[in-house]
Amino acid sequence: MPLSGKQFTDLIPQLQSICGKTNVIYHADELRVYECDAYTLEKMPPDAVVLPGNTSEVEAVIKLCRDRNLAIIPRGSGTSLSGGVLAVDGGVVIGLSRMNRILDVDFRNRRALVEAGCINVHVTQAVQSEGYLYAPDPSSQFACTIGGNVATNSGGPHTLKYGVTTNHVLGMEMVLPDGETVWLGTQPGGPEDIDGCDLRGAAIGSEGMFGIVTRVLLRLIKAPQSCKTMLGIFESVDDAASAVSDIIAAGIIPAALEMMDQLIIQAVEEAYKFGFPLDAGAVLIIELDGQTTGLSSLTDQIQDICRNKQAREVRIAASKEERALIWKCRKRAFGAIGRLSPNYLTQDGVVPRSRIPEMMKFIKQTAEKYQLRIPNVFHAGDGNIHPLILFDEKDKDQVKRAIQAGHDILGKCIDFGGSISGEHGIGVEKVDFMSRQFSPEDLEAMMKLRKTFDPDMRCNPDKCFPSASRCIDFTLKKQISA
Ligand SMILES: Cc1cc2nc3c(=O)[nH]c(=O)nc-3n(C[C@H](O)[C@H](O)[C@H](O)COP(=O)(O)OP(=O)(O)OC[C@H]3O[C@@H](n4cnc5c(N)ncnc54)[C@H](O)[C@@H]3O)c2cc1C
């Protein structure tokens, strides 16, 4: 229940005494900034937002909330696309944006210790002059935080070859919901192999329900010696999808293998002026990296595969600048959607790679069925689809149709033996699908693990579990039945 009256007036000065007056937000108009994340279909402002400056302040805030039995909601940059930071039933949002420092870089051991509010891309920017990088690169990497990446086990275009966040996080400091601070996994300066249960692994992807991550020990990798970025231009999504399967079947693992369909190409071209042909059915961005020797023959092989699948053209980025522009178009594609529609709903399903053509057909039929436009830009190499369902939130019927279209697509992912989230998490958006994807026994086991960390279920409540006291139902069901 949201706080009221005395409860509220007592709380604010106490939070201010911990974090400083300017680091507590509680006026209704200012709280609107925090009423949702990048999943804008649902909005619920918290009672207050605190912006602690260090782990001790996080601990003190958590202890205060524990004593008052208040929900705590960790928040990084709020780029979640599944409503992961929604304060469904009020509570205190703990924002990590002030805890954004890179604390230590240890090149000898290829590690960086960062605060959880550190922006993803800042890590690579800090180490690239020495020839290193931090591999997970979500398209939101200019905004999202390492803490948010840990909580959602983020992926990105280059995770096809390099793996997702869990493969690059060695350990982390976490403040548990009772205020105790623990370190999970490898300690800074400690050996990589540790004994006992992999609690680090359990906490990665726990969507902020196990505690507040405050510091993270990251693995750095050596930047590849060389890199070739290609653009395959296809007449149809089918041909492009078929080329994806053939590339993988040939035993090639590109660093990235991304697809954009015609509608996205048009939006991106209008926004960033790359020179994409507006009549192409789909483009593939295919990136190879590694030792310079050997890259040319793989490039030739990929060009042949694309041509065998009727590619109209396969361009190779001629310069660093051209490569950067290709990636700008891909990584900022969601932003370009503003040119097509006032609102969009991003789905994040996964299908076996070989079923991408069928899935794309299904999405097209779904668009027709609900009379909506659904462009696609996605991690084709991983089978991780991102249909963007376009709608106008002012038109309630369109909202209803967009939600139903999303449900049909997610349902189809499950039918195809895939899953309901590749990287964006479950949040509030997909709670109703958890019991379709998992058995009651699986869900019970997950809940037991959750309760081990958070017995009172106060840390980011109402997310992930279908049995959550209030879930997606609260506004969406109203919208669907309206
Ligand atoms: C344009 C766009 C492109 C995107 N592309 C990708 C992509 O390529 N790959 C991908 O994986 N995702 C992508 N996302 C989704 C999103 O950026 C990621 O989920 C990201 O990891 C969220 O980080 P954040 O800092 O914004 O976290 P938030 O949105 O603030 O929070 C996300 C979740 O993490 C929890 N959390 C945040 N910080 C902490 C903490 N310190 N301790 C504990 N829990 C915490 C929150 O409670 C919430 O459950 C994209 C989003 C947008 C808007």
XYZ file of C-alpha atoms and ligand atoms in Angstrom:
535
model
C 0.000 0.000 0.000
C 1.391 3.449 -0.851
C 2.363 5.469 2.215
C 0.159 8.195 3.524
C -0.010 10.850 6.243
C 2.305 10.481 9.200
C 4.073 7.375 7.870
C 5.185 9.438 4.903
C 6.103 12.633 6.745
C 8.236 10.598 9.184
C 10.054 8.730 6.481
C 11.312 11.603 4.340
C 13.472 13.389 6.980
C 15.006 10.052 7.962
C 15.909 9.254 4.363
C 17.304 12.797 4.026
C 19.439 12.363 7.107
C 21.013 9.271 5.516
C 21.517 10.459 1.931
C 21.352 14.247 2.126
C 18.403 16.537 1.421
C 18.933 16.824 -2.324
C 19.169 13.075 -2.777
C 15.630 12.287 -1.696
C 12.819 12.829 -4.180
C 9.242 12.834 -2.926
C 7.236 15.625 -4.606
C 4.491 14.128 -6.786
C 5.596 16.011 -9.916
C 9.234 14.895 -9.529
C 8.201 11.302 -8.828
C 6.592 11.142 -12.259
C 10.087 10.711 -13.706
C 10.205 7.412 -11.825
C 6.666 6.189 -12.509
C 7.829 3.800 -15.238
C 10.858 2.634 -17.185
C 11.221 2.072 -20.940
C 8.154 -0.188 -20.733
C 5.716 2.676 -20.758
C 2.418 0.784 -20.857
C 2.111 0.865 -17.089
C 2.850 3.674 -14.695
C 3.021 3.628 -10.898
C 4.979 6.270 -8.993
C 6.911 5.158 -5.888
C 6.435 6.879 -2.513
C 9.977 8.201 -2.595
C 13.253 7.851 -4.463
C 16.620 7.899 -2.705
C 19.940 8.296 -4.406
C 22.599 6.943 -2.016
C 26.249 7.803 -2.584
C 27.904 4.668 -1.174
C 27.263 1.173 0.194
C 26.887 2.375 3.804
C 24.065 4.696 2.762
C 22.396 1.850 0.840
C 22.648 -0.298 3.981
C 21.142 2.418 6.177
C 18.246 3.047 3.761
C 17.528 -0.678 3.536
C 17.546 -1.071 7.335
C 15.126 1.852 7.673
C 12.792 0.281 5.097
C 13.156 -3.122 6.801
C 12.103 -1.656 10.146
C 9.075 -0.017 8.530
C 8.234 -3.030 6.389
C 8.506 -0.997 3.179
C 9.147 -2.332 -0.312
C 12.516 -1.411 -1.829
C 12.983 -1.207 -5.575
C 16.499 -1.066 -7.029
C 16.853 1.149 -10.079
C 19.735 1.789 -12.446
C 18.947 3.966 -15.461
C 15.359 2.764 -15.925
C 15.915 1.375 -19.441
C 14.152 -1.877 -18.534
C 11.750 -2.926 -21.263
C 9.696 -5.175 -18.990
C 8.594 -2.834 -16.197
C 11.326 -4.167 -13.891
C 11.470 -0.991 -11.804
C 7.764 -0.313 -11.490
C 6.698 0.483 -7.903
C 3.553 -1.605 -8.297
C 2.375 -1.081 -4.750
C 4.403 1.950 -3.715
C 7.667 1.737 -1.770
C 11.087 3.329 -1.919
C 13.097 3.295 -5.126
C 16.832 3.054 -4.467
C 18.487 4.680 -7.480
C 22.148 3.854 -8.079
C 22.881 6.735 -10.447
C 25.279 8.502 -8.053
C 27.281 5.315 -7.490
C 28.762 5.366 -10.979
C 32.529 5.213 -10.500
C 35.110 2.852 -11.927
C 36.977 2.039 -8.726
C 39.910 0.025 -9.989
C 41.275 -1.430 -13.206
C 43.629 -4.394 -12.916
C 45.023 -5.053 -16.404
C 47.343 -7.828 -15.182
C 44.370 -9.872 -14.050
C 42.024 -8.396 -16.695
C 39.495 -7.114 -14.181
C 37.670 -3.899 -13.372
C 35.896 -3.102 -10.126
C 32.992 -0.704 -10.668
C 30.091 0.720 -8.709
C 26.724 -0.688 -9.765
C 25.521 2.616 -11.230
C 28.448 2.759 -13.679
C 27.182 3.142 -17.255
C 28.010 0.067 -19.337
C 29.903 1.828 -22.147
C 32.060 3.794 -19.699
C 33.890 0.571 -18.810
C 35.073 -0.074 -22.364
C 35.816 3.624 -22.851
C 38.065 3.515 -19.776
C 40.132 0.525 -20.913
C 40.174 0.649 -24.712
C 43.351 2.709 -24.941
C 45.151 -0.288 -23.393
C 43.565 -2.669 -25.913
C 40.831 -4.095 -23.657
C 37.037 -4.065 -23.578
C 34.041 -5.181 -21.548
C 32.198 -7.548 -23.887
C 28.448 -7.374 -23.066
C 27.180 -4.475 -25.146
C 23.392 -4.021 -24.906
C 22.073 -1.625 -27.528
C 21.227 0.610 -24.562
C 24.866 0.615 -23.415
C 25.164 4.409 -23.537
C 22.505 4.625 -20.826
C 22.112 1.381 -18.891
C 24.075 0.526 -15.750
C 26.191 -2.472 -14.857
C 23.845 -3.128 -11.876
C 20.848 -3.247 -14.235
C 22.818 -5.533 -16.579
C 23.598 -7.885 -13.681
C 19.956 -7.940 -12.563
C 18.685 -8.784 -16.058
C 21.691 -10.816 -17.248
C 21.864 -8.512 -20.242
C 22.956 -9.546 -23.662
C 23.706 -7.483 -26.735
C 24.707 -7.826 -30.384
C 28.134 -9.261 -29.544
C 26.958 -11.875 -27.065
C 26.549 -14.417 -29.885
C 30.296 -14.990 -29.679
C 31.195 -13.586 -26.274
C 28.307 -14.636 -24.034
C 26.036 -12.602 -21.767
C 26.611 -10.706 -18.517
C 26.996 -13.828 -16.385
C 30.032 -14.822 -18.446
C 31.755 -11.510 -17.642
C 30.909 -10.854 -14.003
C 33.324 -12.452 -11.552
C 31.778 -11.264 -8.323
C 29.641 -8.609 -6.695
C 28.839 -6.805 -3.486
C 25.163 -6.951 -2.585
C 23.179 -5.445 0.271
C 20.551 -7.994 1.251
C 16.964 -6.909 2.035
C 17.732 -7.106 5.797
C 20.622 -4.633 5.445
C 23.508 -7.113 5.627
C 26.224 -6.628 3.002
C 27.686 -9.748 1.396
C 30.175 -10.443 -1.381
C 29.164 -13.131 -3.891
C 31.719 -14.844 -6.133
C 35.338 -13.885 -6.776
C 36.705 -11.190 -4.454
C 38.693 -8.284 -5.880
C 42.302 -9.514 -5.742
C 41.103 -13.074 -5.036
C 41.408 -16.246 -7.112
C 38.866 -16.847 -9.859
C 37.896 -20.364 -8.780
C 36.036 -20.383 -5.495
C 34.492 -23.162 -3.462
C 30.842 -23.612 -2.584
C 27.595 -22.794 -4.340
C 27.704 -20.286 -7.185
C 25.591 -17.619 -5.459
C 27.008 -15.073 -7.892
C 25.452 -17.075 -10.732
C 22.147 -17.347 -8.848
C 21.985 -13.596 -8.274
C 22.695 -12.666 -11.900
C 19.352 -12.366 -13.648
C 17.394 -12.161 -10.379
C 15.783 -8.879 -11.513
C 16.485 -6.947 -8.331
C 14.622 -9.412 -6.091
C 17.628 -10.696 -4.106
C 19.109 -7.412 -2.914
C 20.764 -4.225 -4.110
C 23.992 -4.763 -6.040
C 26.469 -2.035 -5.073
C 29.831 -3.044 -6.587
C 30.692 -5.439 -9.409
C 33.954 -7.135 -10.371
C 34.020 -7.405 -14.172
C 36.112 -9.520 -16.489
C 37.884 -7.551 -19.221
C 38.859 -9.139 -22.510
C 41.555 -8.238 -25.012
C 40.079 -6.299 -27.933
C 40.239 -8.350 -31.147
C 43.163 -7.640 -33.442
C 40.945 -7.151 -36.439
C 37.318 -6.884 -37.375
C 35.204 -7.040 -40.546
C 31.678 -5.651 -40.558
C 29.433 -6.670 -43.432
C 26.014 -5.636 -44.525
C 24.032 -8.264 -46.433
C 21.120 -6.755 -48.324
C 18.300 -9.195 -49.033
C 15.035 -9.157 -50.962
C 13.163 -10.883 -48.136
C 13.311 -11.699 -44.430
C 13.106 -15.382 -45.404
C 16.298 -15.217 -47.465
C 18.113 -13.322 -44.722
C 16.948 -15.796 -42.047
C 18.009 -18.680 -44.197
C 21.482 -17.105 -44.601
C 21.711 -16.860 -40.798
C 21.114 -20.617 -40.457
C 23.626 -21.394 -43.217
C 26.348 -19.228 -41.643
C 26.018 -21.024 -38.314
C 25.673 -24.414 -40.014
C 28.989 -23.719 -41.797
C 30.630 -23.654 -38.367
C 31.219 -19.895 -38.373
C 30.459 -17.992 -35.168
C 30.395 -14.318 -36.091
C 30.915 -11.785 -33.321
C 27.469 -10.423 -34.215
C 24.647 -11.457 -36.537
C 21.789 -8.962 -36.455
C 18.725 -8.510 -38.651
C 16.645 -5.442 -39.508
C 13.495 -5.728 -41.620
C 12.130 -3.261 -44.147
C 10.135 -1.023 -41.816
C 13.087 -0.610 -39.463
C 15.452 0.006 -42.381
C 13.200 2.835 -43.514
C 12.985 4.408 -40.041
C 16.716 4.084 -39.440
C 17.571 5.510 -42.854
C 15.398 8.532 -42.242
C 17.040 9.070 -38.843
C 20.718 8.364 -39.533
C 21.194 8.605 -43.361
C 23.435 5.553 -43.850
C 22.351 4.791 -47.405
C 20.265 1.654 -46.793
C 18.158 0.737 -49.849
C 14.596 1.510 -48.797
C 13.125 -1.316 -50.882
C 15.282 -4.090 -49.358
C 13.296 -6.799 -47.564
C 15.895 -7.175 -44.804
C 19.523 -6.489 -43.996
C 21.931 -8.580 -41.968
C 24.754 -6.984 -40.035
C 27.440 -9.631 -39.851
C 30.591 -8.923 -37.903
C 33.652 -11.131 -37.759
C 36.540 -10.482 -35.418
C 39.750 -12.127 -34.290
C 43.268 -12.563 -35.647
C 43.741 -10.757 -38.959
C 44.977 -13.965 -40.601
C 41.973 -16.034 -41.512
C 39.374 -13.266 -41.437
C 39.496 -12.728 -45.222
C 38.662 -16.334 -46.050
C 35.758 -16.309 -43.568
C 34.559 -13.039 -45.093
C 34.600 -14.646 -48.548
C 32.709 -17.664 -47.214
C 30.014 -15.447 -45.685
C 29.680 -13.421 -48.865
C 29.169 -16.672 -50.820
C 26.534 -17.884 -48.354
C 24.651 -14.588 -48.607
C 24.786 -14.605 -52.410
C 23.518 -18.202 -52.445
C 20.536 -16.856 -50.540
C 19.889 -14.231 -53.203
C 21.552 -11.335 -51.370
C 21.318 -8.317 -53.646
C 24.622 -7.027 -52.319
C 27.109 -7.667 -49.516
C 28.930 -4.502 -48.479
C 31.999 -4.484 -46.273
C 32.514 -1.440 -44.061
C 35.466 0.374 -45.588
C 36.522 2.348 -42.527
C 36.163 2.596 -38.747
C 33.733 5.465 -39.284
C 31.518 3.392 -41.584
C 31.520 0.514 -39.082
C 30.592 2.934 -36.302
C 27.710 4.293 -38.401
C 26.377 0.782 -39.078
C 26.385 0.088 -35.349
C 24.821 3.442 -34.583
C 21.958 2.545 -36.956
C 21.523 -0.841 -35.286
C 21.932 0.201 -31.671
C 19.749 3.268 -31.999
C 17.088 1.583 -34.110
C 14.554 1.654 -31.252
C 15.064 5.418 -31.055
C 14.316 5.795 -34.763
C 10.899 4.233 -34.160
C 9.726 7.632 -32.922
C 9.488 8.537 -36.622
C 6.919 5.802 -37.186
C 4.778 5.834 -34.086
C 4.258 7.649 -30.783
C 4.544 4.392 -28.775
C 5.935 0.914 -29.184
C 5.930 -2.300 -27.202
C 9.104 -4.368 -27.557
C 8.859 -8.122 -27.283
C 11.882 -10.182 -26.347
C 11.079 -13.799 -27.180
C 13.500 -16.494 -28.217
C 12.978 -19.177 -30.839
C 15.307 -21.874 -32.131
C 17.312 -20.127 -34.867
C 15.997 -22.481 -37.558
C 12.444 -21.299 -36.808
C 13.095 -17.605 -37.420
C 11.442 -17.674 -40.887
C 8.252 -19.228 -39.440
C 8.306 -16.782 -36.551
C 8.681 -13.822 -38.900
C 5.694 -15.093 -40.913
C 3.694 -15.411 -37.722
C 4.581 -11.862 -36.685
C 3.458 -10.612 -40.109
C 0.136 -12.449 -39.749
C -0.239 -11.066 -36.225
C 0.303 -7.536 -37.544
C -2.411 -8.119 -40.122
C -4.765 -9.725 -37.609
C -4.550 -6.774 -35.208
C -4.111 -4.125 -37.924
C -0.868 -2.868 -36.421
C 2.604 -2.318 -37.815
C 5.309 -4.580 -36.316
C 8.860 -3.904 -37.491
C 11.649 -6.245 -36.395
C 15.252 -5.570 -35.391
C 16.925 -8.390 -33.538
C 19.751 -10.675 -32.531
C 19.174 -13.204 -35.333
C 22.233 -15.291 -34.472
C 20.753 -16.046 -31.040
C 17.165 -16.479 -32.265
C 16.325 -13.581 -29.929
C 13.513 -11.684 -31.640
C 12.523 -8.085 -30.923
C 9.251 -7.309 -32.714
C 8.322 -3.687 -32.006
C 4.558 -3.404 -31.858
C 3.614 0.137 -32.839
C 0.620 1.844 -31.260
C -0.713 5.146 -30.034
C -1.450 5.151 -26.311
C -4.193 7.712 -26.829
C -6.188 5.117 -28.765
C -7.385 2.576 -26.179
C -8.401 0.071 -28.830
C -4.895 0.159 -30.309
C -3.400 -0.375 -26.853
C -5.619 -3.401 -26.383
C -4.662 -4.800 -29.792
C -0.949 -4.171 -29.165
C -1.070 -6.096 -25.888
C -2.930 -8.982 -27.474
C -0.509 -9.074 -30.406
C 2.387 -9.250 -27.919
C 0.723 -12.101 -26.066
C 0.172 -14.049 -29.297
C 3.838 -13.639 -30.236
C 5.138 -14.731 -26.842
C 2.749 -17.699 -26.853
C 4.121 -18.723 -30.236
C 7.701 -18.543 -28.920
C 6.734 -21.047 -26.228
C 4.952 -23.246 -28.794
C 8.116 -23.236 -30.904
C 10.154 -24.514 -27.965
C 11.675 -21.117 -27.270
C 11.306 -18.779 -24.317
C 9.593 -15.575 -23.226
C 12.738 -13.589 -22.551
C 16.131 -13.487 -24.170
C 17.519 -10.553 -22.226
C 14.930 -8.000 -21.075
C 13.651 -10.055 -18.134
C 10.125 -10.808 -16.973
C 9.432 -7.702 -14.866
C 5.721 -7.021 -14.574
C 5.187 -7.434 -18.278
C 5.451 -11.195 -18.564
C 4.439 -12.567 -15.162
C 1.345 -14.168 -16.641
C 3.510 -16.173 -19.023
C 5.724 -17.716 -16.353
C 3.300 -20.521 -15.613
C 3.024 -21.269 -19.323
C 6.770 -21.594 -19.621
C 7.566 -23.270 -16.288
C 5.993 -26.102 -14.308
C 4.595 -25.417 -10.790
C 7.616 -27.331 -9.400
C 10.061 -25.106 -11.303
C 8.311 -21.982 -10.077
C 8.265 -23.257 -6.517
C 12.008 -23.950 -6.644
C 12.636 -20.423 -7.970
C 10.452 -18.951 -5.249
C 12.361 -20.899 -2.555
C 15.601 -19.441 -3.846
C 14.118 -15.978 -3.900
C 12.886 -16.335 -0.312
C 16.340 -17.450 0.812
C 17.575 -13.977 -0.080
C 14.377 -12.079 0.686
C 12.088 -13.969 3.102
C 9.671 -11.023 3.410
C 9.451 -10.496 -0.356
C 10.029 -6.766 0.013
C 12.819 -6.423 -2.536
C 11.353 -5.488 -5.917
C 8.011 -7.152 -5.153
C 5.333 -8.023 -7.714
C 7.819 -9.025 -10.409
C 8.477 -12.311 -12.154
C 6.240 -14.648 -10.159
C 2.655 -15.256 -11.259
C 1.660 -15.665 -7.638
C 2.878 -12.140 -6.829
C 0.204 -10.375 -4.810
C -0.453 -7.968 -7.638
C 0.880 -8.503 -11.072
C 0.467 -7.321 -14.605
C -3.277 -7.697 -14.175
C -3.729 -4.438 -12.375
C -3.890 -2.046 -15.292
C -3.485 -4.168 -18.374
C -6.408 -6.438 -17.646
C -8.481 -3.319 -17.155
C -7.291 -2.031 -20.510
C -7.967 -5.327 -22.270
C -11.461 -5.677 -20.895
C -12.328 -1.973 -21.308
C 16.741 1.230 -26.662
C 16.970 0.041 -25.766
C 17.777 -0.995 -26.211
C 18.012 -2.101 -25.380
N 18.839 -3.090 -25.820
C 19.134 -4.127 -25.009
C 20.038 -5.154 -25.443
O 20.592 -5.123 -26.537
N 20.279 -6.160 -24.574
C 19.703 -6.217 -23.334
O 19.965 -7.156 -22.593
N 18.833 -5.273 -22.916
C 18.547 -4.235 -23.711
N 17.678 -3.264 -23.286
C 17.023 -3.392 -21.957
C 17.777 -2.708 -20.790
O 18.621 -1.680 -21.267
C 18.583 -3.714 -19.979
O 17.698 -4.604 -19.328
C 19.509 -3.077 -18.930
O 20.301 -4.075 -18.335
C 18.771 -2.311 -17.847
O 19.733 -1.522 -17.156
P 19.271 -0.265 -16.289
O 20.456 0.264 -15.596
O 18.520 0.692 -17.117
O 18.333 -0.989 -15.237
P 16.850 -0.602 -14.788
O 15.956 -0.497 -15.964
O 16.910 0.557 -13.876
O 16.481 -1.900 -13.949
C 16.338 -3.141 -14.599
C 16.171 -4.235 -13.531
O 17.372 -4.327 -12.782
C 17.149 -4.111 -11.391
N 18.310 -3.370 -10.915
C 18.835 -2.229 -11.445
N 19.930 -1.872 -10.754
C 20.101 -2.797 -9.781
C 21.036 -2.966 -8.729
N 22.054 -2.123 -8.545
N 20.890 -4.024 -7.894
C 19.887 -4.899 -8.061
N 18.961 -4.787 -9.029
C 19.067 -3.755 -9.880
C 15.838 -3.343 -11.342
O 15.169 -3.527 -10.123
C 15.083 -3.939 -12.515
O 14.501 -5.162 -12.131
C 17.407 -2.162 -24.096
C 16.599 -1.111 -23.663
C 16.371 -0.025 -24.478
C 15.500 1.088 -23.976
